[in-house]
Short mmCIF file of C-alpha atoms and ligand atoms in Angstrom, two decimals:
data_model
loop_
_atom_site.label_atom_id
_atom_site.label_comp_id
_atom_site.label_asym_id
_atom_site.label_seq_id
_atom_site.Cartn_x
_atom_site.Cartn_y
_atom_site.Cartn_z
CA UNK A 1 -28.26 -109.09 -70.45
CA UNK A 2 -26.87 -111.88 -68.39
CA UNK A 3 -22.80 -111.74 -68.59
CA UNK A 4 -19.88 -113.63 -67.50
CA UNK A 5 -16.14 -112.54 -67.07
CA UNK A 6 -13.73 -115.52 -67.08
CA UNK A 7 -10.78 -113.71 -64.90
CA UNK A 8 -11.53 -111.11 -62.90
CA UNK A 9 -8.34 -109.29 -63.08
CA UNK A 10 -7.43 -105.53 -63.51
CA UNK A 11 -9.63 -105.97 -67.29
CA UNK A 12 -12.02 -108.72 -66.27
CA UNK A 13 -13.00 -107.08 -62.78
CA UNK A 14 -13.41 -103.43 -63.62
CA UNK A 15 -15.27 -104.39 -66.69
CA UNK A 16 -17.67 -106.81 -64.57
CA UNK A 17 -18.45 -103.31 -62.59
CA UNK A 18 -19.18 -101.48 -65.12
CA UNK A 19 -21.19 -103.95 -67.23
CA UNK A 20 -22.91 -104.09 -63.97
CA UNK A 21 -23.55 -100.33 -63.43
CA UNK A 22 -25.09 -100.21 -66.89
CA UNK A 23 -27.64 -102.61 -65.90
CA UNK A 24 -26.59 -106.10 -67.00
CA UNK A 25 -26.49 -109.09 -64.56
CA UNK A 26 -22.66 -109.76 -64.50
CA UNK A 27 -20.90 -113.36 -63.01
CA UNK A 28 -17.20 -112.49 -62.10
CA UNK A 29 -15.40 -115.80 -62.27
CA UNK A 30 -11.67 -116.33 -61.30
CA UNK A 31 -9.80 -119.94 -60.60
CA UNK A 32 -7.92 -118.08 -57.59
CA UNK A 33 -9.94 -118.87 -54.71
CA UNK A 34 -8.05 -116.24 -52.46
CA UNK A 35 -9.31 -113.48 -54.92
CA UNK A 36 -12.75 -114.67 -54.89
CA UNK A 37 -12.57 -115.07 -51.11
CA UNK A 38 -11.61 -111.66 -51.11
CA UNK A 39 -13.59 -110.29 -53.47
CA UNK A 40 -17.04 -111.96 -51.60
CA UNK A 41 -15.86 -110.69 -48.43
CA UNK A 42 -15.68 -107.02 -49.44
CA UNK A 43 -11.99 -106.49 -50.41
CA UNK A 44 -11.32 -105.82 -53.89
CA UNK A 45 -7.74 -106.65 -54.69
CA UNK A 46 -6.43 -104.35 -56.85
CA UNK A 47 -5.87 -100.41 -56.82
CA UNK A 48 -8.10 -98.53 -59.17
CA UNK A 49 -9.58 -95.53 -58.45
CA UNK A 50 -13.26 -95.61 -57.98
CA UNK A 51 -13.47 -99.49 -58.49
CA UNK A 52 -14.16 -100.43 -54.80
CA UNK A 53 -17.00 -97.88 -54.42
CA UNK A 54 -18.25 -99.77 -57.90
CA UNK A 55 -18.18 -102.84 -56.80
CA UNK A 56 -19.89 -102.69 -53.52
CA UNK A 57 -22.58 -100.36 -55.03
CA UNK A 58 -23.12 -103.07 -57.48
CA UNK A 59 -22.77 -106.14 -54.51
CA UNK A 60 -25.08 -104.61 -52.55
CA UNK A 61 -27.82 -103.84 -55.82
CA UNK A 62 -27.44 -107.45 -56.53
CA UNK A 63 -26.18 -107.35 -60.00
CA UNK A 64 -22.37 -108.52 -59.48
CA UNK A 65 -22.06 -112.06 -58.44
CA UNK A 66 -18.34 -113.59 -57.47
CA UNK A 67 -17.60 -117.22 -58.30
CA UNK A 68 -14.49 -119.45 -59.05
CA UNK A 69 -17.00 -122.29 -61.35
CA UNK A 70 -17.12 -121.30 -65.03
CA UNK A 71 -20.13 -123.81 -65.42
CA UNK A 72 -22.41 -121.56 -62.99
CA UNK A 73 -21.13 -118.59 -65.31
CA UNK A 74 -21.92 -120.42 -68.65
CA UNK A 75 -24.86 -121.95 -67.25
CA UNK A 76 -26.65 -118.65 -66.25
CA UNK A 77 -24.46 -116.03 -68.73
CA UNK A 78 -25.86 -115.82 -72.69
CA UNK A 79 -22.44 -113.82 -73.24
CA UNK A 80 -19.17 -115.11 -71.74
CA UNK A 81 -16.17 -112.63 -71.61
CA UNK A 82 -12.61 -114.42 -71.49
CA UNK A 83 -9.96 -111.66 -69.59
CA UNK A 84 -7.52 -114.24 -68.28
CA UNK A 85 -3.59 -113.27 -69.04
CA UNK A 86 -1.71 -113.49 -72.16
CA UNK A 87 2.01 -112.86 -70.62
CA UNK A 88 4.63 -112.87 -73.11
CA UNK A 89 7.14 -116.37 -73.36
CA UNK A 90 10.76 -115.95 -73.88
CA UNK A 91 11.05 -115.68 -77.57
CA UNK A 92 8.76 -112.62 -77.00
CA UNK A 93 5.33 -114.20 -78.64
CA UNK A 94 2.26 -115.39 -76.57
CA UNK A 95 1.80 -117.63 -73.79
CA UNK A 96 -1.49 -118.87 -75.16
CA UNK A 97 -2.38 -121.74 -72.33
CA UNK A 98 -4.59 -119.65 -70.10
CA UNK A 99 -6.94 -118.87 -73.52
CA UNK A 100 -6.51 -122.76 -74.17
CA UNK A 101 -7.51 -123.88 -71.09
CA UNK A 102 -10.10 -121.20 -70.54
CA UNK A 103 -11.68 -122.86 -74.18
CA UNK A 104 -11.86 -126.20 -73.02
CA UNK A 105 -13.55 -125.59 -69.94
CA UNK A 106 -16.18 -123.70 -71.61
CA UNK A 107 -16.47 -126.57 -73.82
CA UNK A 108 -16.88 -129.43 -71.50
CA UNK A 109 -19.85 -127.45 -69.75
CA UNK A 110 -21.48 -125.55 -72.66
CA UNK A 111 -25.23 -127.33 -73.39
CA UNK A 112 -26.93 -124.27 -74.75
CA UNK A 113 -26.49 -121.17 -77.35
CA UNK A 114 -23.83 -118.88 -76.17
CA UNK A 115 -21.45 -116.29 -77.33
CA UNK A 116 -17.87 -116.21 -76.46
CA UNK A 117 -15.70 -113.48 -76.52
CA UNK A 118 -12.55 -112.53 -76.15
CA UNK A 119 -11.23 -109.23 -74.19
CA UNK A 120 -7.79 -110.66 -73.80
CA UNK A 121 -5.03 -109.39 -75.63
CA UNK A 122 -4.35 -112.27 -78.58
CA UNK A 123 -2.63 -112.76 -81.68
CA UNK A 124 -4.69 -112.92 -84.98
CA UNK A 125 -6.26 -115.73 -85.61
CA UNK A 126 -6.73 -117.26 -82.07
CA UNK A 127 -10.52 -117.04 -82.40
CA UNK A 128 -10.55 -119.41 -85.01
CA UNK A 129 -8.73 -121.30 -82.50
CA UNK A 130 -10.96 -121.05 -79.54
CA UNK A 131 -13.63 -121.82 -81.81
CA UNK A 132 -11.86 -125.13 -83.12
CA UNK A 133 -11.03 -125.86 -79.30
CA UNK A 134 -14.56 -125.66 -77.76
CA UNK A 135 -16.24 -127.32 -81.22
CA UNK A 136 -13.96 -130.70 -80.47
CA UNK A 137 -13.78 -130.51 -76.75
CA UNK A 138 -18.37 -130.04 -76.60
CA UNK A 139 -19.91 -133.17 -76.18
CA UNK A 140 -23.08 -131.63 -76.24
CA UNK A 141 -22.36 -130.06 -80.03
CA UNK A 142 -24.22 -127.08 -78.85
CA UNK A 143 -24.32 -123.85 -81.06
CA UNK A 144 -22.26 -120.92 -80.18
CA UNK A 145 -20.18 -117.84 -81.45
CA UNK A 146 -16.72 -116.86 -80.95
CA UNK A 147 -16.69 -112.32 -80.99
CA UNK A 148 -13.08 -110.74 -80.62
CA UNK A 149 -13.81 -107.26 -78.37
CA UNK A 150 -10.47 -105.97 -77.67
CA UNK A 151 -9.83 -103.84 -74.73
CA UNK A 152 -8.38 -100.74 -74.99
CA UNK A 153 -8.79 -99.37 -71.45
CA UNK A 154 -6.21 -97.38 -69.14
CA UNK A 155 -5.13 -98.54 -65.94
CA UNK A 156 -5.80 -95.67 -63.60
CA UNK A 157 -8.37 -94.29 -65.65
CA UNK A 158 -10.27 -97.82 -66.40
CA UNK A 159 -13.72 -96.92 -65.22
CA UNK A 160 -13.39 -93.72 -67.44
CA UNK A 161 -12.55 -95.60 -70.11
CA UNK A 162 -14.72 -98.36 -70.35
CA UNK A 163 -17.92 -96.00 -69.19
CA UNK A 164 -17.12 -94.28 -72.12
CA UNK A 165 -14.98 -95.86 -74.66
CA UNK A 166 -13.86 -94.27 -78.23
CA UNK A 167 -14.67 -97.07 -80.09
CA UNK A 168 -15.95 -100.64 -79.34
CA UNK A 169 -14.68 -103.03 -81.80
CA UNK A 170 -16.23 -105.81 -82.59
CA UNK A 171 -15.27 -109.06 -84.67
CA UNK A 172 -17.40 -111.65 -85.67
CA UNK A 173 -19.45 -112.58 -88.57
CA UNK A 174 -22.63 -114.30 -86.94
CA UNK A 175 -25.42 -112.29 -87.40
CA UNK A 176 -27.10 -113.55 -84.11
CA UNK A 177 -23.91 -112.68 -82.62
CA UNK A 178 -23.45 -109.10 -83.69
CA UNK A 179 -27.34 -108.53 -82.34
CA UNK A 180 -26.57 -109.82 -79.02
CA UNK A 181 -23.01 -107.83 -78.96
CA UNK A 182 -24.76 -104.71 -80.03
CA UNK A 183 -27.05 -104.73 -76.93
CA UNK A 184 -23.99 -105.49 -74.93
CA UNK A 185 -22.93 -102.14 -75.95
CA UNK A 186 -26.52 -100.25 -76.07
CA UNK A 187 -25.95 -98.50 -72.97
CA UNK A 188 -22.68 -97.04 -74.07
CA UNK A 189 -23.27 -94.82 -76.23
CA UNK A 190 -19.76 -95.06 -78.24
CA UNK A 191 -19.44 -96.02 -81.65
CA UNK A 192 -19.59 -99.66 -82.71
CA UNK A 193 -17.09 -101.11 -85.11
CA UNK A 194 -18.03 -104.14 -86.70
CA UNK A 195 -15.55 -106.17 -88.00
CA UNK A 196 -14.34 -109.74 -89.06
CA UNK A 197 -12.51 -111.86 -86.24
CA UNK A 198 -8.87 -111.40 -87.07
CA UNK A 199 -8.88 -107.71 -88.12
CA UNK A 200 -10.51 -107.25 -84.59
CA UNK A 201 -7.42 -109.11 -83.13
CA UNK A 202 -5.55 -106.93 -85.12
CA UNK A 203 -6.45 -103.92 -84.05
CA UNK A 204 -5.41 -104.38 -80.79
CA UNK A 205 -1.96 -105.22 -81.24
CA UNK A 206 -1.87 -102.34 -84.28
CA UNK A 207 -3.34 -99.82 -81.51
CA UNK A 208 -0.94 -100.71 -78.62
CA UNK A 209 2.11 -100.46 -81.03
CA UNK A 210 1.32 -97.17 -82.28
CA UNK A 211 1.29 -95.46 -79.26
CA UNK A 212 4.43 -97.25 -78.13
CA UNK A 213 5.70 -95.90 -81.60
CA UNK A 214 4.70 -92.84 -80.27
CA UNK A 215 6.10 -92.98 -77.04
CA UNK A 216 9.36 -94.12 -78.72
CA UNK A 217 9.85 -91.69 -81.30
CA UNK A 218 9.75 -88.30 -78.53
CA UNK A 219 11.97 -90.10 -76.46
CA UNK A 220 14.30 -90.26 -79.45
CA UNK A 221 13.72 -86.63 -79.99
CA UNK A 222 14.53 -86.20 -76.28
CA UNK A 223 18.19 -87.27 -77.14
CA UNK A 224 18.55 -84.89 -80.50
CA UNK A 225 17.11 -81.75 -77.94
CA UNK A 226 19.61 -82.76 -75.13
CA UNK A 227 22.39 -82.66 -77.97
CA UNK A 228 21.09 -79.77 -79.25
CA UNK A 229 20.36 -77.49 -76.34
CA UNK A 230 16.56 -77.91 -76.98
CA UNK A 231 13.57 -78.26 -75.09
CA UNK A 232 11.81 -82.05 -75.68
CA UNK A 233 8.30 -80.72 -73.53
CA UNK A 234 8.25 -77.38 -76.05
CA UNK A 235 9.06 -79.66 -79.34
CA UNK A 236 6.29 -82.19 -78.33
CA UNK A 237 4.19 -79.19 -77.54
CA UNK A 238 4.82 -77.53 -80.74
CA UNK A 239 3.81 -80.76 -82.35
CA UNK A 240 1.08 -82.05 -80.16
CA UNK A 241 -0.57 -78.66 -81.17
CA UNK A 242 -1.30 -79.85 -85.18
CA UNK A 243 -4.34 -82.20 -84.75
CA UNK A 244 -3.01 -84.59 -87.11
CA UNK A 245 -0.60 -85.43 -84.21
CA UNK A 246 -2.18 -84.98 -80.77
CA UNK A 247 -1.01 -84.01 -77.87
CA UNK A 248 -0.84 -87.45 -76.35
CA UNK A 249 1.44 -89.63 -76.00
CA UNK A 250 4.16 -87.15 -76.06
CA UNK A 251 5.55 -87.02 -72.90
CA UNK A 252 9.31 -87.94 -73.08
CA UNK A 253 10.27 -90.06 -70.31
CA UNK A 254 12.64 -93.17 -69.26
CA UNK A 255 10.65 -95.52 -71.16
CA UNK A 256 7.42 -96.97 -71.49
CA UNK A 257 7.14 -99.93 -69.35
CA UNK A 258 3.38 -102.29 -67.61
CA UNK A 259 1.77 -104.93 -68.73
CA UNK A 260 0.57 -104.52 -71.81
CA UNK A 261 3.06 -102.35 -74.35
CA UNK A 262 6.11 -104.17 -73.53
CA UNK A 263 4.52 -107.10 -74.27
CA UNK A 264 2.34 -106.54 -77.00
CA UNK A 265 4.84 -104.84 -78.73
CA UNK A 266 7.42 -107.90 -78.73
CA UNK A 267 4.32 -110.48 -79.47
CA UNK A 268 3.18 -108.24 -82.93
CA UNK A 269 6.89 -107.99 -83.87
CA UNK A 270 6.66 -112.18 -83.47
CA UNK A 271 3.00 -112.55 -85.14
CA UNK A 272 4.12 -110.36 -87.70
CA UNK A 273 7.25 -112.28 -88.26
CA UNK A 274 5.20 -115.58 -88.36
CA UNK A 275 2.72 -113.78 -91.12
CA UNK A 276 6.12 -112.91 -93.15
CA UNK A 277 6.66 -109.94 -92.44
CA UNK A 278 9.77 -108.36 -90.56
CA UNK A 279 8.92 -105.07 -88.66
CA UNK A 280 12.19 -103.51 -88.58
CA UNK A 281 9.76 -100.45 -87.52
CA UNK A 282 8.43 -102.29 -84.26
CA UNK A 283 12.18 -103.39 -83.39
CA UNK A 284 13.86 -100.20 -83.60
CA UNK A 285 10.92 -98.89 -81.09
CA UNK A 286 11.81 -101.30 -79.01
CA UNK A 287 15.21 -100.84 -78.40
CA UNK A 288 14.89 -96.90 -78.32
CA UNK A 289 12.45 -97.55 -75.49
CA UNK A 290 15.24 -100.15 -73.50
CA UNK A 291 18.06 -97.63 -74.58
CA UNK A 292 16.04 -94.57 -72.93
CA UNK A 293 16.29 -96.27 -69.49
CA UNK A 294 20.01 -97.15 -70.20
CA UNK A 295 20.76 -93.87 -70.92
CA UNK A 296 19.03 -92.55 -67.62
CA UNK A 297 21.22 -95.06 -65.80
CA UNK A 298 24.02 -93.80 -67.56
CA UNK A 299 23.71 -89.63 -66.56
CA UNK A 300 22.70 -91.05 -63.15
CA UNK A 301 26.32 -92.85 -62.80
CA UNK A 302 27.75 -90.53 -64.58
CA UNK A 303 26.87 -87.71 -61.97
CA UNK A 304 27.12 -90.33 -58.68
CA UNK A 305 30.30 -92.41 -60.26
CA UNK A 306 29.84 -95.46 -58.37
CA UNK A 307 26.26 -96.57 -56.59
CA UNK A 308 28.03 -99.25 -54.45
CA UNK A 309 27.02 -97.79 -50.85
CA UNK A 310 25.04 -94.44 -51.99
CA UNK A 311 21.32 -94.05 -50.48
CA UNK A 312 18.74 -93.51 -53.12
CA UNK A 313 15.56 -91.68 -52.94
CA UNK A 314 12.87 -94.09 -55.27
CA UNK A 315 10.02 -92.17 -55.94
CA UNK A 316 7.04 -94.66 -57.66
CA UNK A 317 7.71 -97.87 -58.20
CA UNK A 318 4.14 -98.44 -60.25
CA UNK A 319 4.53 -98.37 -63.76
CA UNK A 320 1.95 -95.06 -64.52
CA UNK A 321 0.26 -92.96 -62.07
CA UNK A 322 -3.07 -94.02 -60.28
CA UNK A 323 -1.92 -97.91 -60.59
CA UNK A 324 -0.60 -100.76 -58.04
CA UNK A 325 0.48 -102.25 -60.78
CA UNK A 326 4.07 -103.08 -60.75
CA UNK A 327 4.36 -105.79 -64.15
CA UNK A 328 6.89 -104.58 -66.54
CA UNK A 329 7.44 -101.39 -64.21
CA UNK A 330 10.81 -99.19 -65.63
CA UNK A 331 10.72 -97.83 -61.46
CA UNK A 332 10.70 -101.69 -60.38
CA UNK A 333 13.64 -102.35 -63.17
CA UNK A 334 16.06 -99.31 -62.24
CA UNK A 335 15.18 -100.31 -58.55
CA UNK A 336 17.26 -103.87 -59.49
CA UNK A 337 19.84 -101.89 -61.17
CA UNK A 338 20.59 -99.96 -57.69
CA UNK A 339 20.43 -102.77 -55.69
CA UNK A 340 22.60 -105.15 -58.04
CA UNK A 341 25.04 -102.17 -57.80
CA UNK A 342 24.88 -102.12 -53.93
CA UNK A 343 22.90 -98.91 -53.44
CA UNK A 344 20.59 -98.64 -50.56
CA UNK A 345 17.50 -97.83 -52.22
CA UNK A 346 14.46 -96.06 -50.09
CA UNK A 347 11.56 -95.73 -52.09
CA UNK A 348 7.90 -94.55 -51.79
CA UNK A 349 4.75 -94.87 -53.69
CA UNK A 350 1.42 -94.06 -52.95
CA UNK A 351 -0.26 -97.29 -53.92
CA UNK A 352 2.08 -99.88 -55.56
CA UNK A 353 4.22 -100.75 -52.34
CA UNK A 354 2.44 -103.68 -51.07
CA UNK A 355 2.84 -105.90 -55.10
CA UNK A 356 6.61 -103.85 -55.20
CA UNK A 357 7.15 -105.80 -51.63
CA UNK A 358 6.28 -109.01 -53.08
CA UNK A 359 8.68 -108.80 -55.77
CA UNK A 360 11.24 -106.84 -54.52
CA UNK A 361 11.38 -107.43 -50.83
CA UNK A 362 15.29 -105.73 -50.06
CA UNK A 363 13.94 -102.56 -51.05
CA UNK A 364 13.68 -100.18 -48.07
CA UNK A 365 9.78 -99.11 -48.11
CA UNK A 366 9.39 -95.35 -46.87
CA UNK A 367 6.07 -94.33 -44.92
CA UNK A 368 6.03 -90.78 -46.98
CA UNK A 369 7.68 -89.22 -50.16
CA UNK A 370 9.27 -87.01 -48.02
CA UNK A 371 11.18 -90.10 -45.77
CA UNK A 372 12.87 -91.16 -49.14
CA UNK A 373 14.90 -87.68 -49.11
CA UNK A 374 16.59 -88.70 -45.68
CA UNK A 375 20.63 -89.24 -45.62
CA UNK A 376 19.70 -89.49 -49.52
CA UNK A 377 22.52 -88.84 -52.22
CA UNK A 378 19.97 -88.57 -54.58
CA UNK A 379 15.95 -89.01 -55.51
CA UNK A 380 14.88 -90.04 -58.43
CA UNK A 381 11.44 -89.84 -59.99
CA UNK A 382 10.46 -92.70 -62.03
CA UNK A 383 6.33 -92.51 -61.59
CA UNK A 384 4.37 -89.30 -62.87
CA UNK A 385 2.17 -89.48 -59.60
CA UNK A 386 0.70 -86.09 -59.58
CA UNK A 387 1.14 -85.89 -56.24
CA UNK A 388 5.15 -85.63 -56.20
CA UNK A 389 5.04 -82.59 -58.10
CA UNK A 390 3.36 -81.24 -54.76
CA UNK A 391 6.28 -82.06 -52.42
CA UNK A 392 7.78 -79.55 -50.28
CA UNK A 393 10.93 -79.70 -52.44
CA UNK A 394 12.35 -77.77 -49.76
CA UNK A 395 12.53 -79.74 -46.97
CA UNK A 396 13.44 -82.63 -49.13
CA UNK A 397 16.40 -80.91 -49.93
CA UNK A 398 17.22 -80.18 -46.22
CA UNK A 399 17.07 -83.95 -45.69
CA UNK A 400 19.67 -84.95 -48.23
CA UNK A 401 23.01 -85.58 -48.09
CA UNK A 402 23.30 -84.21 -51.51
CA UNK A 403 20.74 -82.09 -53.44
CA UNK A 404 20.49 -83.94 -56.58
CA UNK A 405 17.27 -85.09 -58.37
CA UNK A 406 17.07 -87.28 -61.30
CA UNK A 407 13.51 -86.63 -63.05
CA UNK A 408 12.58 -89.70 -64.93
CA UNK A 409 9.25 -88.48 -66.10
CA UNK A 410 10.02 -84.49 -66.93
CA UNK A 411 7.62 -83.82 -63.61
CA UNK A 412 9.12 -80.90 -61.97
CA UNK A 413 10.11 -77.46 -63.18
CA UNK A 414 13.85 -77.29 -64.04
CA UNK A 415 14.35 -73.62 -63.90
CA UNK A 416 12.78 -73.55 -59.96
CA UNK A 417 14.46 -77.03 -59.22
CA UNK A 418 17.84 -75.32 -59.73
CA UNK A 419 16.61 -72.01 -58.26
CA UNK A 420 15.95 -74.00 -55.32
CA UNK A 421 19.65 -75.31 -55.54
CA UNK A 422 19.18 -78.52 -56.74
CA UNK A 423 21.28 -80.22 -59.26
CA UNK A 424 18.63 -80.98 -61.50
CA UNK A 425 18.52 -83.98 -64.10
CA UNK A 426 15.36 -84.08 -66.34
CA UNK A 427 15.27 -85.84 -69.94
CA UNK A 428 15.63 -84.14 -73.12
CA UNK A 429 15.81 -80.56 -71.23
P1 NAD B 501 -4.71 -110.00 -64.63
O1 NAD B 501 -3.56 -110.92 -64.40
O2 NAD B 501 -4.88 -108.80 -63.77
O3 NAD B 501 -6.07 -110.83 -64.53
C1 NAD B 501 -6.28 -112.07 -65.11
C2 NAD B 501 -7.09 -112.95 -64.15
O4 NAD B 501 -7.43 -114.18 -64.81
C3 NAD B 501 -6.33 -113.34 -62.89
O5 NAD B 501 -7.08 -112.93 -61.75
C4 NAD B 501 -6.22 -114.87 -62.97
O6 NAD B 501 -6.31 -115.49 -61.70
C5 NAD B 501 -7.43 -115.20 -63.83
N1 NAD B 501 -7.38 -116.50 -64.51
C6 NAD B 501 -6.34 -117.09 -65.16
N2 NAD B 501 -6.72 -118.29 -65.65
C7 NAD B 501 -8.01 -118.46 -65.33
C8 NAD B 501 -8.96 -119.50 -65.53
N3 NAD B 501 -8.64 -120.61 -66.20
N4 NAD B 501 -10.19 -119.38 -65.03
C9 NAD B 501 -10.54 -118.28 -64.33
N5 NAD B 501 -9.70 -117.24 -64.11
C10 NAD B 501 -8.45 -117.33 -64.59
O7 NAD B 501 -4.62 -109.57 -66.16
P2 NAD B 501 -5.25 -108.24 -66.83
O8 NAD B 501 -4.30 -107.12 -66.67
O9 NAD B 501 -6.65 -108.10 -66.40
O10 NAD B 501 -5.19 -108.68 -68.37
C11 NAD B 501 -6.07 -109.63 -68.93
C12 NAD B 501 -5.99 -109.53 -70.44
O11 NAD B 501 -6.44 -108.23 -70.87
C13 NAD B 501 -4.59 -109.68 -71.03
O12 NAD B 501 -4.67 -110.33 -72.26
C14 NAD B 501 -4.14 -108.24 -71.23
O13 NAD B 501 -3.16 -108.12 -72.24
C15 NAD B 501 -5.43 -107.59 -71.65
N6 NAD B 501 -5.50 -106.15 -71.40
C16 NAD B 501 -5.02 -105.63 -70.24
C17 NAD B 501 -5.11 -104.26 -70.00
C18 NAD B 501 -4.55 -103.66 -68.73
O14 NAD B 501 -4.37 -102.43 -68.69
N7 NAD B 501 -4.27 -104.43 -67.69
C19 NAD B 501 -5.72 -103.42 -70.94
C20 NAD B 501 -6.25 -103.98 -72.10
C21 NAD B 501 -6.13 -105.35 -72.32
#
């Protein structure tokens, strides 16, 4: 099958390799020439683990092709993918121009039969909107299809996830469409949900929300246990245990933060609104998740009194483990909130430091985990990188001016932390 990706970002690149891997002739097509550059000459831009061995497996077999012109990709692809961004506006709903724009330039080269589909994260209803766009903007009044297949993948486990996905969903009604979509998909081996165009779109936004409903509601636990004297990681393992729950999703934390739930939680609250419908639900998980980092600020000052001159030890500034992705990050955010309060903040992370450099350039960038304990009054961990747990705790603590760890993300034992003599701060234990 001959495919095109319109944006080759964290989706549109890592699902060009796989698409690839599986056998189809992929196009990768972005409009920023220094990531094409790149991307020809070798370098893949992004951190995800396994993608550059991927990619140049695929380069060299000669079935993933780099370009910045969407007509070579329409002219040569029977399916085009669209993965440019959807980033969130003000008011919280979607910044739909890079979808728009994406349309009409499909539309003013599209001469033959082709099926468009959507992998970026949209409202409902935008592809009868796309379809509208490239229908008036096609001079040619050529046939073609509009498919909603929402992404679900996992930054950090991305290749994992689209080599072998739960479910692939996909909307559209066109007959000719489905066919083509299905042998998309052949390879695969996951199951195939057909569906109309909007409840497609809908499932998306539905998905993303639940688990940040998820995410939400153990962090809110966290607080009862903390009052309580309870244990959050033994209550969400109690639970996580019944298979009606899961075990996922259950980690109690300072928030979940990235590109995608922040924002697609704030744009369903805003499509549902639009639809009529006010999701009192959706809100309230939104403001336990920006309380939960509040309230980590709050034992953090609480136990330091005033930041204003105080060294702190950043561990992760990514927004998960096993990302360089810093958008939306809760480290990145509390890293403001020291610096705006005149801390010295030294911080390391194993991949995200170069994109953390670009936005936060005052930030004092370690070369190790173990530099950020030096002269430090305290460290905190605010990225579950595995590798953390691993430290030599112990000469960390020899390093700092104070033994006192903040543990955003629950990482490290308690009862051996203070063994160790640490003043130990977890969340919800
Ligand atoms: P990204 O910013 O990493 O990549 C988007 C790419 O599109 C960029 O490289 C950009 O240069 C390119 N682009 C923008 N306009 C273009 C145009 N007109 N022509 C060609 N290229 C263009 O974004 P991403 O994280 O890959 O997300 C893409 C979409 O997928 C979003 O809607 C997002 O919500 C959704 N999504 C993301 C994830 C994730 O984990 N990152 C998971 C599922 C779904």
């Amino acid at each position: 099958m001959k495919i095109s990706i319109i944006g080759s970002g964290y989706v549109g690149l890592t699902t060009g390799a796989c698409f690839a891997d599986i056998g189809h002739e992929v196009i990768c097509i972005d409009n920023d020439s220094s990531k094409i550059k790149s991307l020809l000459a070798g370098n893949i831009p992004i951190y995800e683990p396994g993608l550059e061995e991927l990619v140049q497996k695929n380069v060299k077999k000669g079935t993933l092709h780099f370009t910045e012109s969407i007509e070579e990709g329409v002219e040569k692809s029977l399916v085009i993918f669209i993965a440019v961004p959807t980033p969130p506006l003000e008011d919280g709903s979607v910044d739909m121009t890079y979808i728009e724009k994406v349309a009409r330039q499909i539309a003013a080269v599209l001469k033959d039969y082709r099926v468009i589909v959507d992998k970026s994260t949209v409202p409902v209803k935008t592809g009868e909107k796309v379809y509208q766009t490239i229908k008036r903007y096609n001079s040619h009044n050529s046939e073609f299809d509009v498919v909603s297949n929402p992404e679900f993948l996992r930054e950090g486990v991305a290749i994992h996830d689209l080599l072998h996905p739960d479910r692939v969903v996909i909307g559209a009604t066109s007959e000719r469409a489905i066919k083509i979509m299905k042998e998309v998909y052949a390879p695969f081996k996951a199951p195939i949900l057909i569906t109309d165009l909007n409840s497609a779109e809908l499932i998306k936004h539905a998905s993303n929300s639940f688990l940040a409903l998820k995410i939400s509601y153990i962090n809110a636990l966290s607080r009862i246990c903390e009052a309580a004297g309870a244990n959050v990681q033994m209550v969400a393992e109690g639970m996580g245990l019944d298979h009606r729950i899961g075990k996922h999703f259950l980690k109690a934390g300072i928030g979940w933060g990235g590109s995608c739930f922040p924002k697609d939680v704030a744009a369903f609250i805003k499509i549902s609104q639009e639809l009529g419908y006010d999701f009192k639900l959706l809100k309230e998980v939104s403001q336990i998740n920006s309380d939960q980092k509040e309230i980590f600020l709050r034992k953090i000052r609480d136990v330091l009194w005033v930041l204003k001159d105080k060294r702190i030890g950043l561990l992760g500034l990514a927004f998960k483990n096993n990302t360089d992705d810093v958008r939306s990050s809760v480290a990145m955010d509390l890293a403001r909130v020291f610096l705006k309060e005149g801390a010295i903040v030294q911080a390391f992370d194993p991949k995200a430091m170069g994109k953390a450099k670009e936005v936060l350039p005052s930030i004092h960038y370690c070369s190790s985990a173990l530099d950020v304990a030096e002269e430090a009054d305290c460290v905190v961990i605010a990225t579950e990188w595995e590798e953390f747990i691993n430290l030599d705790w112990k000469s960390m603590k020899s390093k700092m001016i104070s033994p006192i760890v903040f543990d955003g993300r629950n990482l490290l034992d308690k009862k051996r932390m203070i063994e160790m003599g640490y003043h130990y701060v977890g969340v919800g234990n």
